[in-house]
Coordinates of C-alpha atoms and ligand atoms in Angstrom, one line a residue:
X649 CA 0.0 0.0 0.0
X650 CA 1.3 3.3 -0.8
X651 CA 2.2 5.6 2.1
X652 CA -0.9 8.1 3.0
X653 CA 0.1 12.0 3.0
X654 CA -1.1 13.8 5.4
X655 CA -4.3 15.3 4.4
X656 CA -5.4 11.6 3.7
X657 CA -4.1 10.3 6.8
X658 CA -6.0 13.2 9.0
X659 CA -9.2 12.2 6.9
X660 CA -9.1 8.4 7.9
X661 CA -8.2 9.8 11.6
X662 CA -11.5 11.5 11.6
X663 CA -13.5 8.5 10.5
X664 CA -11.6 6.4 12.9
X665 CA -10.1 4.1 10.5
X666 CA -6.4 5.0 10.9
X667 CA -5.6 2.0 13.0
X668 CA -6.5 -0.5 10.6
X669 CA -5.1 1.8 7.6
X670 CA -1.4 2.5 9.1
X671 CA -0.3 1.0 12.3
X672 CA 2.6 4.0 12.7
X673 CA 0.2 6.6 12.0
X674 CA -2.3 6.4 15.0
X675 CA -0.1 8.6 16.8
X676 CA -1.4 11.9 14.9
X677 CA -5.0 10.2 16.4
X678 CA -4.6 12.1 19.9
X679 CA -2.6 15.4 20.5
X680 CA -0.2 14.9 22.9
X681 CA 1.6 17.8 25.0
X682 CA 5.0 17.8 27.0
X683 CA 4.7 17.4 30.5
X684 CA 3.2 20.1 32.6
X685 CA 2.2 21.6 29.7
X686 CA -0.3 24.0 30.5
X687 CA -2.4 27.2 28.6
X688 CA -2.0 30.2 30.7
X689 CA -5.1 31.9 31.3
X690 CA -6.2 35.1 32.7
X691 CA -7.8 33.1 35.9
X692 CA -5.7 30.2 35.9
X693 CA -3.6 27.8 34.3
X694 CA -5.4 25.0 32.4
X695 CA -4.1 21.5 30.5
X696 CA -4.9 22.0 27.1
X697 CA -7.2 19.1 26.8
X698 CA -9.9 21.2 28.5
X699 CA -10.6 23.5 25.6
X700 CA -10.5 20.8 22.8
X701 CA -14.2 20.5 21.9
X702 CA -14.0 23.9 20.3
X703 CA -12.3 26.8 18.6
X704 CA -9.1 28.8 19.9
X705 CA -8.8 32.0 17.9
X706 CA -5.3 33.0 18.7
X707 CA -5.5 37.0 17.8
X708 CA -8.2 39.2 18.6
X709 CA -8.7 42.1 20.6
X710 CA -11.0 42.7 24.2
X711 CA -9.2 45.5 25.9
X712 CA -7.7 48.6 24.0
X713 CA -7.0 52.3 25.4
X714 CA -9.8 54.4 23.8
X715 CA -7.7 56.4 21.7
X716 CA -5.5 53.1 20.1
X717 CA -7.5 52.4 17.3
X718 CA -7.7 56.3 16.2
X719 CA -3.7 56.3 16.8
X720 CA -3.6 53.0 14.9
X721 CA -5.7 54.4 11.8
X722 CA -3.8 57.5 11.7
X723 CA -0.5 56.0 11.7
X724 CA -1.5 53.5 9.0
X725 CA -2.6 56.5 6.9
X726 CA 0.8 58.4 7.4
X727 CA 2.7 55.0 6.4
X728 CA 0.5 54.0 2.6
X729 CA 1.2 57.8 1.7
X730 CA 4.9 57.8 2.6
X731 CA 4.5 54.8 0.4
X732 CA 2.1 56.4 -2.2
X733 CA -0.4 54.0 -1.4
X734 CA -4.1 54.6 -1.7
X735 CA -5.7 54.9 1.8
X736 CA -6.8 51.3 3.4
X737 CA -10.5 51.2 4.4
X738 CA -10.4 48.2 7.3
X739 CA -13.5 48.7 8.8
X740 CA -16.8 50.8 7.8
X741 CA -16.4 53.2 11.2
X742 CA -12.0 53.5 10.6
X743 CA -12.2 57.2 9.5
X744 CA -10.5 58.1 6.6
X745 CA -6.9 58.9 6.2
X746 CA -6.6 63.2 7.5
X747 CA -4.3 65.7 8.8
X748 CA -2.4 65.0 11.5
X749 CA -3.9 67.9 13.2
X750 CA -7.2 67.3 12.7
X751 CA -9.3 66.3 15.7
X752 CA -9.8 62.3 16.4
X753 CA -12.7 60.9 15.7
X754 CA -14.8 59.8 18.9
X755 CA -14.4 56.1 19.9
X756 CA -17.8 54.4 19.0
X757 CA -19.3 53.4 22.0
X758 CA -21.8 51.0 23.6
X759 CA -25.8 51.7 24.6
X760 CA -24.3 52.5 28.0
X761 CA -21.9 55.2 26.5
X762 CA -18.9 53.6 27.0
X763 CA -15.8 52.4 24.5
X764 CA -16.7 49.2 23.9
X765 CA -12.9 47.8 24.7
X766 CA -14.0 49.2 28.6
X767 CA -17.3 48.0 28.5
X768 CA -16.9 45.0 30.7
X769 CA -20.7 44.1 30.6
X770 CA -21.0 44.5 26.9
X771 CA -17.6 42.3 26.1
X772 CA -19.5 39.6 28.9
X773 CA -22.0 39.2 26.4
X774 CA -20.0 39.3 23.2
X775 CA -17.9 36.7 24.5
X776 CA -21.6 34.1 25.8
X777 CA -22.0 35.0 22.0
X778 CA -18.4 33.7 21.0
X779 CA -19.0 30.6 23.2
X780 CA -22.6 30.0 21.5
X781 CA -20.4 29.8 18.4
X782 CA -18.2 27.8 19.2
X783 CA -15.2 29.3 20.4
X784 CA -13.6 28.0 23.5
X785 CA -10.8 30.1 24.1
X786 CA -9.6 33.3 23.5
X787 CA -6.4 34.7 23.5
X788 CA -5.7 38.7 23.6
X789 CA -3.3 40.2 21.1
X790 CA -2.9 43.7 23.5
X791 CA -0.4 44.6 26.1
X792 CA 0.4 47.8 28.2
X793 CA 1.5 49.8 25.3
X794 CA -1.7 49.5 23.6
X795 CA -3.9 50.1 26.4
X796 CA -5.0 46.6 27.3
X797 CA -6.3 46.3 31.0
X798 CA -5.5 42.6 32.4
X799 CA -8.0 43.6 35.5
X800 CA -11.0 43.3 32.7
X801 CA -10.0 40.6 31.3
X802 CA -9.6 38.9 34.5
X803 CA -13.5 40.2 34.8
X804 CA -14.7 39.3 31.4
X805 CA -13.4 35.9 32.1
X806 CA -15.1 35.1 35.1
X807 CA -18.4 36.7 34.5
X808 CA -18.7 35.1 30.8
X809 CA -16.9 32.1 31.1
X810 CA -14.5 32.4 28.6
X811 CA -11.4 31.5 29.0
X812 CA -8.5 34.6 27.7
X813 CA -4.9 34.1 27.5
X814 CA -3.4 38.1 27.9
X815 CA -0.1 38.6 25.8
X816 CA 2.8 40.8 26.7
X817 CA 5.5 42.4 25.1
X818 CA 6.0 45.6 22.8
X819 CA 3.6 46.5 20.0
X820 CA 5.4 48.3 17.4
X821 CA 7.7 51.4 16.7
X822 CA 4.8 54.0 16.8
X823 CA 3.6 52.8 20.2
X824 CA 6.8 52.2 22.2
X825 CA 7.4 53.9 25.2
X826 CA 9.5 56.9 24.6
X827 CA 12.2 55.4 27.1
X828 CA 12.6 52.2 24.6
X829 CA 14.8 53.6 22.1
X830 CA 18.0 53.9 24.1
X831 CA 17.0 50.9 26.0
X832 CA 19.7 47.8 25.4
X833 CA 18.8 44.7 24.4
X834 CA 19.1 43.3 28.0
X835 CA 17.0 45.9 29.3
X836 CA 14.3 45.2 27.0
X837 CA 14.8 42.1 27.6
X838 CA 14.4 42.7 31.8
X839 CA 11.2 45.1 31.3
X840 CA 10.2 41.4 29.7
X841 CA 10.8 39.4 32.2
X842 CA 9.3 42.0 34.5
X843 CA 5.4 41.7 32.8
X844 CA 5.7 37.8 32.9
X845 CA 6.5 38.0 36.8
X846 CA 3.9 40.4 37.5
X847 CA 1.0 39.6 35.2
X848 CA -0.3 36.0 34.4
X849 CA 0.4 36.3 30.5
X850 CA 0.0 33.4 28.2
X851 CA 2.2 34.1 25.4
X852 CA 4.0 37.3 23.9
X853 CA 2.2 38.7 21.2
X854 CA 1.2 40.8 19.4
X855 CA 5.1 41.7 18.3
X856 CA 5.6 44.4 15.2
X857 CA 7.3 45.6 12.6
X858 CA 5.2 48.5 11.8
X859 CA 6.5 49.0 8.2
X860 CA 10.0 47.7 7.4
X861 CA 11.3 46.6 10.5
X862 CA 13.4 49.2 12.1
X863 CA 16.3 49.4 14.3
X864 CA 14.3 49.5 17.6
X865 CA 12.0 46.9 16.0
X866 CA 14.9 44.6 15.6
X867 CA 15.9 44.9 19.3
X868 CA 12.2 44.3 20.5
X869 CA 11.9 40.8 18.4
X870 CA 16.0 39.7 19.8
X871 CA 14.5 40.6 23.5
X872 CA 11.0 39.0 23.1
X873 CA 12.9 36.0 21.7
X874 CA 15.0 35.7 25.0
X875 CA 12.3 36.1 27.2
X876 CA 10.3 33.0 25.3
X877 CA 13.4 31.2 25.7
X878 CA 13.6 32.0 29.4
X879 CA 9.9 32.0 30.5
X880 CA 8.6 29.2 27.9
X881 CA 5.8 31.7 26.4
X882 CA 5.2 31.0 22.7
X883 CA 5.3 34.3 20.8
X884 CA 2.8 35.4 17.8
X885 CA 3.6 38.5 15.5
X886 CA 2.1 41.3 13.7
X887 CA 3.6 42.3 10.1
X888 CA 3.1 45.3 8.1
X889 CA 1.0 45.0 5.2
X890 CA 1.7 43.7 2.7
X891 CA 3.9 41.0 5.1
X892 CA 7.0 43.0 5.8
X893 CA 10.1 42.0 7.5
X894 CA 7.9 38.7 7.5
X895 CA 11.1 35.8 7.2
X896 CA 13.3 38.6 9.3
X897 CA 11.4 38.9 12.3
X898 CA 11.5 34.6 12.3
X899 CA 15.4 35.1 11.9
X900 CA 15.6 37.2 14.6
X901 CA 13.7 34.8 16.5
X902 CA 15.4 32.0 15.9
X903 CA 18.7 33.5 16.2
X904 CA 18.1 33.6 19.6
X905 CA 17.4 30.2 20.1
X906 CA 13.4 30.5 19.8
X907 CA 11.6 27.4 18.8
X908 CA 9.9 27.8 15.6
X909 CA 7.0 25.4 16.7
X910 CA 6.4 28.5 19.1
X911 CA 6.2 31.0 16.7
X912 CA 3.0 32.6 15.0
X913 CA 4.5 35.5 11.9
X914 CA 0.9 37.2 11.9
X915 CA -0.9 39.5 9.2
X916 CA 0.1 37.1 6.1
X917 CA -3.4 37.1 4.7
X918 CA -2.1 40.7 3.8
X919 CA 0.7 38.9 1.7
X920 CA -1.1 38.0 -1.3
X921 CA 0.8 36.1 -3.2
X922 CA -0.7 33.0 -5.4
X923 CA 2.2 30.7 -5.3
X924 CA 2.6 31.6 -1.5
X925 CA 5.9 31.3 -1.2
X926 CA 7.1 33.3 1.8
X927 CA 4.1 31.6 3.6
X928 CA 5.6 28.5 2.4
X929 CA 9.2 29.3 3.5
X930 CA 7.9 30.1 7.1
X931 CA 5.7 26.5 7.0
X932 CA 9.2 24.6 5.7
X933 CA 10.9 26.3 8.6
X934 CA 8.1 25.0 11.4
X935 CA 6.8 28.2 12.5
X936 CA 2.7 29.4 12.1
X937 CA 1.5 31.0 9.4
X938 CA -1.3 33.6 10.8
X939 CA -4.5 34.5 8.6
X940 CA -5.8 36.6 11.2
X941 CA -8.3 39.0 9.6
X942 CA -10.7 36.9 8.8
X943 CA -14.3 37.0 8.6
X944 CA -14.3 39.8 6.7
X945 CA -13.6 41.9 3.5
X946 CA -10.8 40.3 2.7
X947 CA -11.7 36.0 2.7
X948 CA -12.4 35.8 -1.2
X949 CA -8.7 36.5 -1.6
X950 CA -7.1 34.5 0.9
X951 CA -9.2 31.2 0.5
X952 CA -7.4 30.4 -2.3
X953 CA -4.1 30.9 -0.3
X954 CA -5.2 29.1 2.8
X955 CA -6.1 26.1 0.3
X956 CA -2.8 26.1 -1.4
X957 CA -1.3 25.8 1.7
X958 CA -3.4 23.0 2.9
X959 CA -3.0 20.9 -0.9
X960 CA 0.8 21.5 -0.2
X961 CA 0.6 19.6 3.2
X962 CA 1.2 22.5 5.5
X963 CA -2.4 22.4 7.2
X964 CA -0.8 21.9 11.0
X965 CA 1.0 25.4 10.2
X966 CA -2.2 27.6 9.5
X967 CA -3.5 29.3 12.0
X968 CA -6.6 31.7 11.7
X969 CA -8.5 34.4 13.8
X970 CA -10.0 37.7 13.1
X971 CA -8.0 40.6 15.0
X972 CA -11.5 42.1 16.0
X973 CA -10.9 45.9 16.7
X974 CA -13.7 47.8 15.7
X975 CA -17.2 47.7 17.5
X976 CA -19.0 47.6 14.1
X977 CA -17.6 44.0 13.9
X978 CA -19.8 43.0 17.5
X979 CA -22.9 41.1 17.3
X980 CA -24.3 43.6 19.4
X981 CA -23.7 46.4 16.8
X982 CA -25.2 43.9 13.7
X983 CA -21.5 42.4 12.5
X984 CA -20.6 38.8 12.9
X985 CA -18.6 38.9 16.2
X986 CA -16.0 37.7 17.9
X987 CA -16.6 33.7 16.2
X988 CA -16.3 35.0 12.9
X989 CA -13.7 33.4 12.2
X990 CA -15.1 29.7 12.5
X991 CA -18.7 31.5 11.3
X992 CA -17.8 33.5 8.5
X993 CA -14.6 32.0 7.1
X994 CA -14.3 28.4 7.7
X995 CA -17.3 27.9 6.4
X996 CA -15.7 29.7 2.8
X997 CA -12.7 26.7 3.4
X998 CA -15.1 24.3 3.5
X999 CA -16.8 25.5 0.5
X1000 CA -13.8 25.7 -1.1
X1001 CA -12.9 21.8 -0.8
X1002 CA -11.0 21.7 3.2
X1003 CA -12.0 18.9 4.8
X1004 CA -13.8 18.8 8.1
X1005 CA -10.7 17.3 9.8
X1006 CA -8.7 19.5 8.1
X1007 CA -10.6 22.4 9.2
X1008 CA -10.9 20.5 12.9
X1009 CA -7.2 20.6 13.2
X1010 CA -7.0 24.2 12.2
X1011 CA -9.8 25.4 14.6
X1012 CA -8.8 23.2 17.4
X1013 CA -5.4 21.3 17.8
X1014 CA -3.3 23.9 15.8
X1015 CA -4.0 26.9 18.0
X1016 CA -3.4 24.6 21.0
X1017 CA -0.3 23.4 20.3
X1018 CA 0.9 26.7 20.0
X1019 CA -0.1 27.7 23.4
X1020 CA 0.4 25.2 25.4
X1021 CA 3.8 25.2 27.3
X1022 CA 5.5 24.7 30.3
X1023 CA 6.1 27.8 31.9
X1024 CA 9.4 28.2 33.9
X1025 CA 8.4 31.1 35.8
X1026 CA 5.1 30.4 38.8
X1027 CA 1.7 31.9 38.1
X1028 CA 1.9 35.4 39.4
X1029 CA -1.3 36.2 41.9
Ligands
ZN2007 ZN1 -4.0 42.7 16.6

């Protein structure tokens, strides 16, 4: 009998029929984690096992300051016209690109008034909604730089159930602290080691390059990829569009000594490419590919990139979510919410010819084997 490839072999596992199809193959029939492997949550830390019966969605957004997202839009306007790019339009309610002098626009808020990102009993429901759909963990791609509160996640957790992994880290050259820029390497590297003492993170992430990875940048990713060597946090990234600095910021990484199994290079449904082959590169290498702004706009053009990827073998790479930032994308305000990702877009995949084990592994073990890791550092209180 000729040898299964993967995608086969992952069918048969589904229907149960690996056993008596490849004797050396039942091993891919039950994820297995190192020991004391756990997922760091907000409340507590949990064996991976217990979120398996649904989706992890490894990059969205629950807690921002309320002027990031007006920073974030007017900084992505100053970069596409340094570049002579025409303006993006991410989101119906992202104002378009203006003088920098101009007033910000408010920050669409919730029936009670509030920012929706501080709005702990309108994210409590969003999240009952997630659940309803599916999802059964969380993780948050925000950190001190951006505004994210770990207190509120610690009380949208509890109240709705869900369980949120908090990242840490740096965001990107726009948003560092002032201080950073004649900060060393090692001191970075400290102010690191510092948040994963102090705070009950789950991973670093989200990590930039803004545009073309810069100088600061570069000593940001060599610091974060110490600190995931010495805590045992995986680390997910965020790339410039279209996929800048992508296969750099995994050398940086790597020259460090990160694992690449522990590595997420995010944004590269922004790389649109038909014979993905810096998506490919990163797969051959053993880190994640991220399609994390899904749901959305942008799905007719990265299905077919996401099934390329899975027809060349790489489906354990992929990982998708949906980088929710704006409140129009709620179920509360009429969008598809937080699941939108396994409601919007996976349902495209399967539409598209992915298998539902395919798409299992995707949703489910991918995101968890990412995540789950032996920390070397005791839950802070
Ligand atoms: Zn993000």
């Amino acid at each position: 009998m000729r040898a299964l490839n993967r995608r086969e072999a992952l069918e048969l596992i589904s229907a149960g029929l690996v056993a008596a199809a490849t004797p050396s193959g039942s091993a891919e029939a039950t994820q297995t984690f190192p020991p004391g492997a756990v997922i760091r949550t907000v409340l507590s830390d949990i064996p991976p096992e217990r979120v398996a019966g649904g989706a992890t969605l490894f990059h969205e957004h629950l807690s921002f300051a309320d002027d990031f997202m007006t920073r974030w839009v007017r900084y992505a306007a100053d970069t596409r016209r340094e570049h002579a790019l025409p303006s993006a339009t991410p989101s119906a309610t992202a104002p378009s690109p203006r003088p920098a002098a101009a007033p910000p626009a408010p920050a669409p808020s919730t029936p009670s008034g509030r920012y929706f990102m501080q709005d702990a009993d309108y994210q409590v429901e969003e999240m009952r909604l997630a659940r309803t759909d599916g999802i059964s963990c969380i993780v948050d791609g925000g950190h001190a730089d951006m505004g994210r509160d770990i207190g509120f996640l610690r009380t949208v957790s509890e109240r709705s159930g869900m369980p949120i992994v908090a990242g840490a880290g740096f965001y990107a050259q726009p948003f560092y602290p002032a201080a950073l820029s004649a900060m060393s390497e090692q001191q970075i590297f400290e102010a690191l080691m510092q948040q994963v003492a102090s705070e009950p993170v789950g991973c670093f992430g989200e990590i930039g390059s803004w545009d073309y990875i810069t100088r600061d940048e570069r000593k940001v990713f060599r610091a974060v990829g110490w600190a995931s060597v010495a805590s045992g946090l995986p680390i997910f990234t965020h790339t410039g569009i279209p996929g800048k600095s992508a296969l750099e910021q995994l050398d940086l990484l790597e020259d460090v000594g990160v694992n690449p199994a522990k590595v997420v290079i995010g944004h590269l449904g922004n790389l649109v490419d038909p014979a993905v082959e810096v998506h490919r590169a990163i797969c051959r290498r053993g880190a994640f590919v991220g399609f994390d702004r899904q749901g959305g706009q942008g799905d007719a053009t990265q299905v077919p990139l996401v099934m390329t990827l899975i027809d060349a073998g790489y489906a354990d790479r992929l990982l998708l979510a949906s980088d929710l930032s704006n409140i129009s994308q709620t179920r509360q305000a009429g969008g598809p919410g937080y699941g939108r990702t396994l409601t919007v877009f996976v349902p495209k995949l399967k539409a598209a010819g992915a298998s539902d084990a395919v798409l299992r592994q995707i949703m489910h073990d991918n995101p968890r084997r990412f995540l789950a890791c032996v920390p070397t550092q005791s839950r802070p209180r």
